Amino acid sequence: RRLDSRCTISGSPNEDFGLGERFIRKWAWKNEGNVEWPAQCTMRFLTGEPFGFPSNGVIIPQPIKPTESVEISVELIAPK
């Protein structure tokens, strides 16, 4: 199920990467609902170019209470 959330992404949308170059992208993911997210929730890629985003998602190991945020870092790969 989808949870009420808001993401803030680090880095400039105009950054240039070489073909196949690996880079780190960070998201600040905030629980904007009124229900605690249980441990083991996953952040998943839904549409567009996945840039090597893990196909099984990124696991959030701890519960996230309403109004709390968690920072998620993922190594991605620029398309070739």
Tab-separated table of C-alpha atoms in Angstrom:
chain	number	residue	atom	x	y	z
A	1	ARG	CA	0.000	0.000	0.000
A	2	ARG	CA	1.112	3.568	-0.506
A	3	LEU	CA	1.821	5.724	2.517
A	4	ASP	CA	1.319	9.473	2.854
A	5	SER	CA	4.758	10.932	2.291
A	6	ARG	CA	6.853	13.728	0.836
A	7	CYS	CA	10.378	13.425	-0.542
A	8	THR	CA	13.081	16.020	-0.872
A	9	ILE	CA	15.898	15.020	-3.232
A	10	SER	CA	19.493	16.189	-2.827
A	11	GLY	CA	21.591	17.444	-5.697
A	12	SER	CA	20.877	19.605	-8.695
A	13	PRO	CA	18.513	18.328	-11.392
A	14	ASN	CA	21.012	19.761	-13.908
A	15	GLU	CA	23.993	17.669	-12.746
A	16	ASP	CA	25.856	15.955	-15.577
A	17	PHE	CA	27.146	12.401	-15.288
A	18	GLY	CA	29.173	10.387	-17.772
A	19	LEU	CA	27.643	7.383	-19.510
A	20	GLY	CA	27.351	4.540	-16.997
A	21	GLU	CA	28.798	6.707	-14.200
A	22	ARG	CA	27.754	5.761	-10.665
A	23	PHE	CA	26.473	8.490	-8.348
A	24	ILE	CA	24.748	8.780	-4.964
A	25	ARG	CA	21.317	10.352	-4.618
A	26	LYS	CA	19.789	11.119	-1.223
A	27	TRP	CA	16.119	11.490	-0.365
A	28	ALA	CA	14.631	12.947	2.823
A	29	TRP	CA	11.402	10.944	3.099
A	30	LYS	CA	8.800	12.369	5.509
A	31	ASN	CA	5.762	10.615	6.970
A	32	GLU	CA	2.944	13.105	6.392
A	33	GLY	CA	0.172	10.734	7.433
A	34	ASN	CA	-1.289	10.095	10.870
A	35	VAL	CA	-0.202	6.429	11.064
A	36	GLU	CA	3.247	5.140	12.007
A	37	TRP	CA	5.017	3.365	9.157
A	38	PRO	CA	6.102	-0.082	10.305
A	39	ALA	CA	9.709	-1.252	10.176
A	40	GLN	CA	10.645	-2.891	6.868
A	41	CYS	CA	8.657	-0.472	4.659
A	42	THR	CA	10.246	-0.054	1.251
A	43	MET	CA	10.843	2.907	-0.996
A	44	ARG	CA	10.233	1.661	-4.553
A	45	PHE	CA	10.836	2.967	-8.025
A	46	LEU	CA	7.571	3.308	-9.978
A	47	THR	CA	8.010	4.876	-13.430
A	48	GLY	CA	10.563	6.278	-15.849
A	49	GLU	CA	14.280	5.530	-16.118
A	50	PRO	CA	15.304	3.563	-12.985
A	51	PHE	CA	19.034	4.477	-13.174
A	52	GLY	CA	19.844	1.156	-11.487
A	53	PHE	CA	17.473	1.734	-8.537
A	54	PRO	CA	17.238	-1.621	-6.681
A	55	SER	CA	14.372	-3.632	-8.177
A	56	ASN	CA	13.286	-4.839	-4.728
A	57	GLY	CA	13.301	-1.278	-3.340
A	58	VAL	CA	15.162	0.218	-0.397
A	59	ILE	CA	14.159	-1.119	3.019
A	60	ILE	CA	13.510	1.344	5.845
A	61	PRO	CA	14.573	-0.713	8.892
A	62	GLN	CA	12.979	1.363	11.663
A	63	PRO	CA	9.390	2.551	12.198
A	64	ILE	CA	8.715	6.171	11.152
A	65	LYS	CA	6.198	8.098	13.256
A	66	PRO	CA	3.948	10.817	11.796
A	67	THR	CA	5.932	14.026	11.070
A	68	GLU	CA	9.270	12.138	11.295
A	69	SER	CA	11.689	11.860	8.387
A	70	VAL	CA	14.321	9.387	7.322
A	71	GLU	CA	17.231	9.994	4.938
A	72	ILE	CA	17.777	7.373	2.261
A	73	SER	CA	20.910	7.165	0.110
A	74	VAL	CA	20.987	5.058	-3.056
A	75	GLU	CA	23.794	4.458	-5.514
A	76	LEU	CA	22.433	4.976	-9.036
A	77	ILE	CA	23.943	4.573	-12.507
A	78	ALA	CA	23.655	7.080	-15.355
A	79	PRO	CA	22.232	5.492	-18.534
A	80	LYS	CA	24.674	4.329	-21.197
